[in-house]
Short mmCIF file of C-alpha atoms in Angstrom, two decimals:
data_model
loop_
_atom_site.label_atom_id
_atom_site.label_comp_id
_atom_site.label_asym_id
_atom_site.label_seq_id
_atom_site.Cartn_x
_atom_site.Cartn_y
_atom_site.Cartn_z
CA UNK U 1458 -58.43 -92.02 -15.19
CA UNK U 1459 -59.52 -91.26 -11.60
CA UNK U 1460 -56.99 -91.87 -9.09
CA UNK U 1461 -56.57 -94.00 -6.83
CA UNK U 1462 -57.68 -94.00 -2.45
CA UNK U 1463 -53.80 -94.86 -2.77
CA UNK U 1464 -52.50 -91.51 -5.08
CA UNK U 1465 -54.35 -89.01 -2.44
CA UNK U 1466 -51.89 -86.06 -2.27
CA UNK U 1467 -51.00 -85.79 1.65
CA UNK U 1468 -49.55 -82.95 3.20
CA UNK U 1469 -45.72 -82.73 2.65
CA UNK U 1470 -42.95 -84.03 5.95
CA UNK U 1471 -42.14 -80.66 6.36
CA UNK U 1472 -45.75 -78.78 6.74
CA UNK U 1473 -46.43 -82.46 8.84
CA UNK U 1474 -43.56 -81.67 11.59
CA UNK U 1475 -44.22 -78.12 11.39
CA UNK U 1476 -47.81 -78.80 12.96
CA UNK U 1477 -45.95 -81.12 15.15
CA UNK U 1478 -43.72 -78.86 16.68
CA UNK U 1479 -46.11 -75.31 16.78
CA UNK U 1480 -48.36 -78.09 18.84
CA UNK U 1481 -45.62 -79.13 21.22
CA UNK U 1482 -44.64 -75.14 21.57
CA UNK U 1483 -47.84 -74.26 22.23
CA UNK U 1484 -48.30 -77.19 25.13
CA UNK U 1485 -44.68 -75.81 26.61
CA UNK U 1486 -46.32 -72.46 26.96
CA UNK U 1487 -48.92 -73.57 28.98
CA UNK U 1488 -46.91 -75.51 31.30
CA UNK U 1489 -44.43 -72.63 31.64
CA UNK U 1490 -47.68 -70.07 32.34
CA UNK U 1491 -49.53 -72.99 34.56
CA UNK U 1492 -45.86 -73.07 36.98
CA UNK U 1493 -45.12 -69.43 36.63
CA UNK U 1494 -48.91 -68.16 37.95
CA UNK U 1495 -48.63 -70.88 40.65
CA UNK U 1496 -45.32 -69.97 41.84
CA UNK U 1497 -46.03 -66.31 41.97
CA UNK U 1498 -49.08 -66.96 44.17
CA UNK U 1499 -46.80 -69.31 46.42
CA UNK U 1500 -44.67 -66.95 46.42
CA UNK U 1501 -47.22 -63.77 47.51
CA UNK U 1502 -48.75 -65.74 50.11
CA UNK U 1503 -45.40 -67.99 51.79
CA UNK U 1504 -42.36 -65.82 51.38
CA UNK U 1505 -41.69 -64.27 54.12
CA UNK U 1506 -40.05 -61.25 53.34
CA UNK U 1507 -40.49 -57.47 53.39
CA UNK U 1508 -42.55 -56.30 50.84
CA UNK U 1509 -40.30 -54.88 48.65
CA UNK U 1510 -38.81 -58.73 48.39
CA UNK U 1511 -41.57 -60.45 48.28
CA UNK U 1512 -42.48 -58.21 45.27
CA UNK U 1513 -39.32 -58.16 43.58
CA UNK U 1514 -39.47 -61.58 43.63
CA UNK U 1515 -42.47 -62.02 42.09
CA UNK U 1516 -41.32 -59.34 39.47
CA UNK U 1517 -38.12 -61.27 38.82
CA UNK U 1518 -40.27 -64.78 38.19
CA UNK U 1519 -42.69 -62.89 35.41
CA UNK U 1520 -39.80 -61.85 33.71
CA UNK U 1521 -38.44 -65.37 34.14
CA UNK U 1522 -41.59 -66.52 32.85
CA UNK U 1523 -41.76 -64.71 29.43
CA UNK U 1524 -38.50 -65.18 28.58
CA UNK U 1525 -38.76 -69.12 28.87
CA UNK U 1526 -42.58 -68.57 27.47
CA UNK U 1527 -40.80 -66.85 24.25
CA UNK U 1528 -37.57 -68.93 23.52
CA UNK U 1529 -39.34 -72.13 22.09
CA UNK U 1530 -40.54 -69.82 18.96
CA UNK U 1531 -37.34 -68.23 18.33
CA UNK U 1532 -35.40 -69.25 15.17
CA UNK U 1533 -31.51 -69.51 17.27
CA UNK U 1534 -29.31 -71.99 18.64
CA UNK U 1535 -29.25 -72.25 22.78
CA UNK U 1536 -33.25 -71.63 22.40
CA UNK U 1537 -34.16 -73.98 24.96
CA UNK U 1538 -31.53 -72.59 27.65
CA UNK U 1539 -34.02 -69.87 29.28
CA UNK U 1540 -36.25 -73.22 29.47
CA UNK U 1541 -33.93 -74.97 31.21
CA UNK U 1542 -33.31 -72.56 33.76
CA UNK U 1543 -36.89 -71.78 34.31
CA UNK U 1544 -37.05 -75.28 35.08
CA UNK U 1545 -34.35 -75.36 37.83
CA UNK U 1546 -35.43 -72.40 39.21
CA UNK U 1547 -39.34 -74.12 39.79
CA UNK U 1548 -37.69 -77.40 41.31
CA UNK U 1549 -36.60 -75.28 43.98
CA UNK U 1550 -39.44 -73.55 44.36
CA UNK U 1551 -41.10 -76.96 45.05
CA UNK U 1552 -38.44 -78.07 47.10
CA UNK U 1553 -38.93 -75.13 49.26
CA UNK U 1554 -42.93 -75.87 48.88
CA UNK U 1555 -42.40 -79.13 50.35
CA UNK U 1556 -40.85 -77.92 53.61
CA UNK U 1557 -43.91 -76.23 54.61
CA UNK U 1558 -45.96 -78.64 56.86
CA UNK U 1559 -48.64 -78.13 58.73
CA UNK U 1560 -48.83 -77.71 62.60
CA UNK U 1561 -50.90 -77.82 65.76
CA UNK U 1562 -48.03 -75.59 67.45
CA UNK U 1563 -48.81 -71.85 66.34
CA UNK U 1564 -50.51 -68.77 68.15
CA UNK U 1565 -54.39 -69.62 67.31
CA UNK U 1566 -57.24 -66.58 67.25
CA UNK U 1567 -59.10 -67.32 70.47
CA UNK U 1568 -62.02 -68.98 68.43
CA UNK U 1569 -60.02 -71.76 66.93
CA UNK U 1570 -57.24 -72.24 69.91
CA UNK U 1571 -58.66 -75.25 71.20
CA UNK U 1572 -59.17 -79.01 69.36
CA UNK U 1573 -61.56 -81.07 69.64
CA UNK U 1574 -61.31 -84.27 71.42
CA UNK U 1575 -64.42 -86.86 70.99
CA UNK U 1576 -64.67 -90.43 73.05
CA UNK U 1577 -67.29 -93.17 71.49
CA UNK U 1578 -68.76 -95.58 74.13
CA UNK U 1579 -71.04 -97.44 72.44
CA UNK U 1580 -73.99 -94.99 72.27
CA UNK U 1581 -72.22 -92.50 75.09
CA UNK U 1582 -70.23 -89.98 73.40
CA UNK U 1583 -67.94 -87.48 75.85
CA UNK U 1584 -66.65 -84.19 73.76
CA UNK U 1585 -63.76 -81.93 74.91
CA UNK U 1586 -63.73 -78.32 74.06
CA UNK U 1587 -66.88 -77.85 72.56
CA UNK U 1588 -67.33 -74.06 71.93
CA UNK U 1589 -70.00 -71.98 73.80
CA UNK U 1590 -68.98 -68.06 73.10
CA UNK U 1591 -70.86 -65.08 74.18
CA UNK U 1592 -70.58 -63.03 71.21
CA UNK U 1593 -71.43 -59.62 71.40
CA UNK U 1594 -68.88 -58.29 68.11
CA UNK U 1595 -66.03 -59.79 66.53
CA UNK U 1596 -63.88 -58.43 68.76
CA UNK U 1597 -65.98 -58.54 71.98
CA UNK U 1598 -66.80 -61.90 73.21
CA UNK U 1599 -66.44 -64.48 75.88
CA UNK U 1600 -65.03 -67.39 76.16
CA UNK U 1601 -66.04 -70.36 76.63
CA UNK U 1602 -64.71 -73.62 76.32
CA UNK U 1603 -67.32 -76.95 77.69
CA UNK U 1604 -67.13 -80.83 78.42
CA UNK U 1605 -70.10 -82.27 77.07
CA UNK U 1606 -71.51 -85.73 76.87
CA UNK U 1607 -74.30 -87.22 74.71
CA UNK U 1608 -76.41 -90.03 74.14
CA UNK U 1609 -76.61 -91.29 70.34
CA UNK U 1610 -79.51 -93.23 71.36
CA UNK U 1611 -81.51 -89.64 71.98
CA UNK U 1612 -80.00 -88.36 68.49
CA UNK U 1613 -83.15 -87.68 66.44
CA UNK U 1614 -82.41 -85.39 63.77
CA UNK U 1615 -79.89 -83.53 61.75
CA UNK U 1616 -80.23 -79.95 59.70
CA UNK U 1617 -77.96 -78.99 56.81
CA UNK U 1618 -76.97 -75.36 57.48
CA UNK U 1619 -75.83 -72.96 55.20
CA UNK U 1620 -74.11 -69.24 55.43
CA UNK U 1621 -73.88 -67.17 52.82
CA UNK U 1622 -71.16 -64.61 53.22
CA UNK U 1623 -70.18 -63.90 49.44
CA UNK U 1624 -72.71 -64.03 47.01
CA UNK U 1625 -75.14 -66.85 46.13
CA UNK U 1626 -72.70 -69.86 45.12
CA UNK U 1627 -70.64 -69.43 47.96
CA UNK U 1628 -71.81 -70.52 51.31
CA UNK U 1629 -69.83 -72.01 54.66
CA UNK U 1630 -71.54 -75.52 55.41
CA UNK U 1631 -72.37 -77.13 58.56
CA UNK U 1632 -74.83 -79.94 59.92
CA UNK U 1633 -76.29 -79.76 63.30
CA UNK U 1634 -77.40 -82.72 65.16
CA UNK U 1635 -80.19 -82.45 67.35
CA UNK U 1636 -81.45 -84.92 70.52
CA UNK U 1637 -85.01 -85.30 71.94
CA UNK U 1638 -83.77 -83.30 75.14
CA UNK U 1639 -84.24 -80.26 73.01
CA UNK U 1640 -80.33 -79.92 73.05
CA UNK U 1641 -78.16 -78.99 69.32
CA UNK U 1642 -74.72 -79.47 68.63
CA UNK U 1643 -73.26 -78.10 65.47
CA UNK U 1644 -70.10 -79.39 63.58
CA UNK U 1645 -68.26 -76.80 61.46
CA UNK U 1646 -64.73 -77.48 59.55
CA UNK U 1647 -63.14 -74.06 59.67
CA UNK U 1648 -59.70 -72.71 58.95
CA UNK U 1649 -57.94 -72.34 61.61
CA UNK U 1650 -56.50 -68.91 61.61
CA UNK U 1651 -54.03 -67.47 63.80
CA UNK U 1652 -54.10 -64.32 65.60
CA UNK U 1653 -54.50 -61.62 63.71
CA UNK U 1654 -55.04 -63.74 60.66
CA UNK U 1655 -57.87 -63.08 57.80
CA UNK U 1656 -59.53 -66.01 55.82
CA UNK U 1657 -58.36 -65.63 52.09
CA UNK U 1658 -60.60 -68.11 49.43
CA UNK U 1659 -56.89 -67.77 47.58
CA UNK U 1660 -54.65 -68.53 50.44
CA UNK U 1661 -56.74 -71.59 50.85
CA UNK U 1662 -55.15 -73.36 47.79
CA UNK U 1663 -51.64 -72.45 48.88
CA UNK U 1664 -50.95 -74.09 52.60
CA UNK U 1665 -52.01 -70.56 54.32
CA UNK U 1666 -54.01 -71.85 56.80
CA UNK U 1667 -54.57 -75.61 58.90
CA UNK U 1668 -58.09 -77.23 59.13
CA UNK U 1669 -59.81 -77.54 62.16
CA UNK U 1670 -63.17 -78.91 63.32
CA UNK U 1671 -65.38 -77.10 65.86
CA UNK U 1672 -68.11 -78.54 67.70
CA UNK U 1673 -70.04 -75.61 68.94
CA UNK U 1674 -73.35 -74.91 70.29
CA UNK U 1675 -76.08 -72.74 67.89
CA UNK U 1676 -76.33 -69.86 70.47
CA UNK U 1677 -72.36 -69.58 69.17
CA UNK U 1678 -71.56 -70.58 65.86
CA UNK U 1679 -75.10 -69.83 64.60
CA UNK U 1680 -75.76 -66.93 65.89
CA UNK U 1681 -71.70 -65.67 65.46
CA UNK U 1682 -72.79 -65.48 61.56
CA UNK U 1683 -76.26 -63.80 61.79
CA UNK U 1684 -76.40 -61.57 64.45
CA UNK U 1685 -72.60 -60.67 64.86
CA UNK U 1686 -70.92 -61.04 60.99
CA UNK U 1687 -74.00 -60.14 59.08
CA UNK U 1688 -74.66 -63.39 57.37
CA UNK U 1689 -77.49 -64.61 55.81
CA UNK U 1690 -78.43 -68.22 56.95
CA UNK U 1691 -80.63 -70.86 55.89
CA UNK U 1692 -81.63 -74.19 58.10
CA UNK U 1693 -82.50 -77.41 55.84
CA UNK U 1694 -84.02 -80.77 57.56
CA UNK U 1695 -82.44 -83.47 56.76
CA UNK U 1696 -84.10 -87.04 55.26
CA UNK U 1697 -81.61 -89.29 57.31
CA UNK U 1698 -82.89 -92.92 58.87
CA UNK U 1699 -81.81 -92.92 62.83
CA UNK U 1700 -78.80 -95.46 61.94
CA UNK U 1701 -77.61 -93.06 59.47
CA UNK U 1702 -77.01 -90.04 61.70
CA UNK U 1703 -75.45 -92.25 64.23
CA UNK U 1704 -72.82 -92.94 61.24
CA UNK U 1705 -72.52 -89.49 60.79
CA UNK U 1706 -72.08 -88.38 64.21
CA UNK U 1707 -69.22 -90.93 64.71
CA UNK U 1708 -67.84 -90.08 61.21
CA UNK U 1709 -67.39 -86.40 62.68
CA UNK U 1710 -65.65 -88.18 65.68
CA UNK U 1711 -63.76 -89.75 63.42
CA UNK U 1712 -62.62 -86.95 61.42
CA UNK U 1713 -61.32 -85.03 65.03
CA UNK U 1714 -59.62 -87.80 65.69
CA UNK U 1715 -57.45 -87.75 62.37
CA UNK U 1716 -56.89 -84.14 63.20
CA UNK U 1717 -55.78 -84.82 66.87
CA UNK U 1718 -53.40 -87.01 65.45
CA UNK U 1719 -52.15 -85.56 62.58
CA UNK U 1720 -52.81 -81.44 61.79
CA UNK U 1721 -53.92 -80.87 58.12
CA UNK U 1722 -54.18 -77.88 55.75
CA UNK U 1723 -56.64 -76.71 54.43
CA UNK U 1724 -57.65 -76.52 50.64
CA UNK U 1725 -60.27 -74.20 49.26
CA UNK U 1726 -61.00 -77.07 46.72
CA UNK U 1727 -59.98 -80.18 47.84
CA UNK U 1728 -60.18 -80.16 51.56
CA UNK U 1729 -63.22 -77.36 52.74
CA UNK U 1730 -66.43 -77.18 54.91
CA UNK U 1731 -68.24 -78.58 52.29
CA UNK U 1732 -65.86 -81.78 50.66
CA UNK U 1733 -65.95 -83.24 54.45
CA UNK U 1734 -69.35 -83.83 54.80
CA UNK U 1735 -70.06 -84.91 51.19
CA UNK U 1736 -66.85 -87.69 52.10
CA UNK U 1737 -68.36 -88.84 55.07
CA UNK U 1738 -72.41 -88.74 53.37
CA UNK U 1739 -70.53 -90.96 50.44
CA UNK U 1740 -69.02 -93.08 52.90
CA UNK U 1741 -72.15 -94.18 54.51
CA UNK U 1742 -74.22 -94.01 50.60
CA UNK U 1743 -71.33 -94.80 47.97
CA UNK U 1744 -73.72 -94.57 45.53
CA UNK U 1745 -73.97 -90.28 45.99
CA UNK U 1746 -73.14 -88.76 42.65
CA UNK U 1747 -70.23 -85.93 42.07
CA UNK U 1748 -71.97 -82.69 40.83
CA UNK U 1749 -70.53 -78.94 40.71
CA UNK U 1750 -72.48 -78.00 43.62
CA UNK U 1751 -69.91 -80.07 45.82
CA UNK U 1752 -68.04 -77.12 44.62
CA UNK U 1753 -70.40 -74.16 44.48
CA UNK U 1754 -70.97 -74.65 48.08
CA UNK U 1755 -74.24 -72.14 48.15
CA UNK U 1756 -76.13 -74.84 45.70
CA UNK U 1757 -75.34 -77.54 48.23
CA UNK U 1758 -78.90 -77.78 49.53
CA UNK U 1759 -80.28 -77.79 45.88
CA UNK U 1760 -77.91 -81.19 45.37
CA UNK U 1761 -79.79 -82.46 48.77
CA UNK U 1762 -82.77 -82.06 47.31
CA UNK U 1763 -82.48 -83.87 44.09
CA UNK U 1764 -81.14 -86.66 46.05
CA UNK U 1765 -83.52 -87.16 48.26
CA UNK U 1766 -82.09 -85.74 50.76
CA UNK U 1767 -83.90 -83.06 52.46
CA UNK U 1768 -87.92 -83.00 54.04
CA UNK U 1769 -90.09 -84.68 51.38
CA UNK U 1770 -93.34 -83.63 50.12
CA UNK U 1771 -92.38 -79.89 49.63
CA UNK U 1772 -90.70 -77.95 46.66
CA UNK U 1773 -86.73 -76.47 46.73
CA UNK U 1774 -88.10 -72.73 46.67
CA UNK U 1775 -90.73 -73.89 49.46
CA UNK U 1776 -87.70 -74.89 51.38
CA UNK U 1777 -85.65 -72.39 50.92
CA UNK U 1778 -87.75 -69.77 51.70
CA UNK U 1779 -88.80 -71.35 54.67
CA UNK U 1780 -84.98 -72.59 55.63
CA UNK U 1781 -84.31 -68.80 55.53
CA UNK U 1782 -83.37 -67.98 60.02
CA UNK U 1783 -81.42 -65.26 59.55
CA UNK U 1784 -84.56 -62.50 60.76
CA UNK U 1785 -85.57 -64.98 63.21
CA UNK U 1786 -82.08 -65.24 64.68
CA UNK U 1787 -81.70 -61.91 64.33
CA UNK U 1788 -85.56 -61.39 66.76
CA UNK U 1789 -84.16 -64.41 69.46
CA UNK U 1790 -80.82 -62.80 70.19
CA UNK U 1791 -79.46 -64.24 72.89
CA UNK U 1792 -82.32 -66.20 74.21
CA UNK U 1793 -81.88 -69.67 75.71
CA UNK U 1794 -84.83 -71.01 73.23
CA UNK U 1795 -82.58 -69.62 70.09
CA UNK U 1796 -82.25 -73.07 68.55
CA UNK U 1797 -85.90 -73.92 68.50
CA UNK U 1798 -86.84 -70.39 67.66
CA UNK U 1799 -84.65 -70.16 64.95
CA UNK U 1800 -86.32 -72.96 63.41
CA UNK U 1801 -90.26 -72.15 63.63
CA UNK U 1802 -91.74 -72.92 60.22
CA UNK U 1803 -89.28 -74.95 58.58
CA UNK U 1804 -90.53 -78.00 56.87
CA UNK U 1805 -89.55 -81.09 59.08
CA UNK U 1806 -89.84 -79.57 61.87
CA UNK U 1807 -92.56 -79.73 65.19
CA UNK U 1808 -94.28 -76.51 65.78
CA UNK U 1809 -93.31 -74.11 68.53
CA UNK U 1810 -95.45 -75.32 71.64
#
């Protein structure tokens, strides 16, 4: 006699909770290697200490680390005991974590020192320490620092701009506003190192370094990246109606504000040169979709194009190729026509008269 759906042999209690718990072990594990990597990078890049410390430290935590990682699979009593104090020992690492706040009060590299300071009246827009350097190397340079006023009425068009400085998905973003005087001003969220300071992708994720936003002219923060750090650069028109890059404008005045008023860090994932603009693009369109390339900054221009985005009527490669200003940045130098040199060719934009 067959049997029955109701006789179908299932797996014993025993082999049932044994599943259970290898499951629950493994998940522990994880956790345990998830806090242990993160506090050994917080730990390499905010303990200040000698280096002997900070690597002792760090030394002491792996060991830490395996010994909680191992305990759940051993057959003895008092196995969950290294657990436990693996556990106390990363609450205060996160208590310590959470005394590090951010600050406008530090000894800035000369290039970040100042913030910027933006006043809106109605179309008249006044800017405070917008950037203007004479660089001639990275460590040779002048400074400048310029009051500036605009008319948004006059603001006519706005180019996506992209520097590659490690390999093709990673690029620094900024957008450059243009007005029918001929004049450019370019908006950049940076880190905003202090002296003697060196950008680390890493450090970004663990509160190394505060966010600032420059407002700079081309001849600077253009050329800065081409001519001075070796970059490679690429210029993209943007497909924005006239109200739209008024909203823009005044969402980067926005955005100064916030950090006038409150200093932020920055995060290499969450908080970057690239999440800023796609926030304030998404708050004028909410209907802009998430995609990778939010993240792989150096296929930004590629997300641009699918959504419509960037100067119709040509292909991405046409674009890019064209977008490409680093050898005609590299020609102009210094010269006071480097914006509109810069940009001969590119698809969007007048010819050179």
């Amino acid at each position: 006699m067959p049997d029955s759906p109701s006789s179908t042999p299932r797996p014993p209690v025993g082999r049932l909770r044994k599943r259970i718990w290898i499951a629950l072990c493994l998940l522990l594990t994880l956790v345990i290697t998830t806090a242990g990597v993160w506090t050994g990078f917080a730990l390499w890049f905010q303990l200040t200490a000698p280096m002997q410390i900070k690597v002792a430290a760090i030394v002491f935590l792996a060991l830490a680390m395996l010994v909680a990682v191992r305990a759940p699979w051993q057959r003895r009593q008092r196995r969950w005991k290294p657990v436990l104090w693996f556990a106390l020992f990363f609450a205060g690492v996160l208590g310590w974590w959470s005394t590090f706040k951010p600050s406008h009060d530090r000894v800035w590299a000369d290039d970040v020192a100042r913030l910027l300071h933006i006043d809106v009246d109605g179309s008249k827009v006044r800017l405070t320490n917008v950037r203007n350097f004479d660089w001639r190397s990275e460590t040779d340079y002048t400074v400048r620092w310029e009051n500036r006023e605009y008319d948004l009425d006059h603001l006519v068009t706005a180019d996506l701009v992209l520097s590659y400085w490690m390999g093709p998905a990673i690029a620094h973003t900024l957008v450059s506003f243009g007005f029918d005087d001929g004049r450019y001003l370019t908006f950049s969220v940076e880190i905003r190192k202090e002296k003697g300071e060196n950008f680390s992708a890493l450090g970004g994720f663990f509160r190394k370094f505060e966010t600032v936003l420059v407002a700079s002219d081309e001849r600077d923060i253009v050329r800065v990246r081409t001519n001075v750090r070796g970059e490679d650069v690429y210029f993209y028109r943007l497909q924005v109606e006239p109200a739209t890059l008024r909203k823009l404008f005044i969402g980067y005045a926005g955005e100064a504000r916030k950090l006038e008023e409150a200093p932020a860090f920055y995060n290499t994932l969450t908080s970057n040169c690239t999440t800023i603009v796609f926030d304030l693009a998404r708050a004028i369109n909410p209907q802009l979709p998430l995609d990778y390339r939010l993240l792989a900054s150096g296929y930004l221009a590629e997300y641009a194009y699918d959504v419509g985005g960037l100067t119709p009527g040509f292909d991405y490669a046409t674009l890019q190729a064209r977008g490409r200003i680093t050898g005609r940045a590299l020609a102009a130098g210094n010269d006071p026509r480097f914006s509109e040199l810069v940009r001969a060719g590119i698809p969007g934009v007048s010819p050179l008269k």
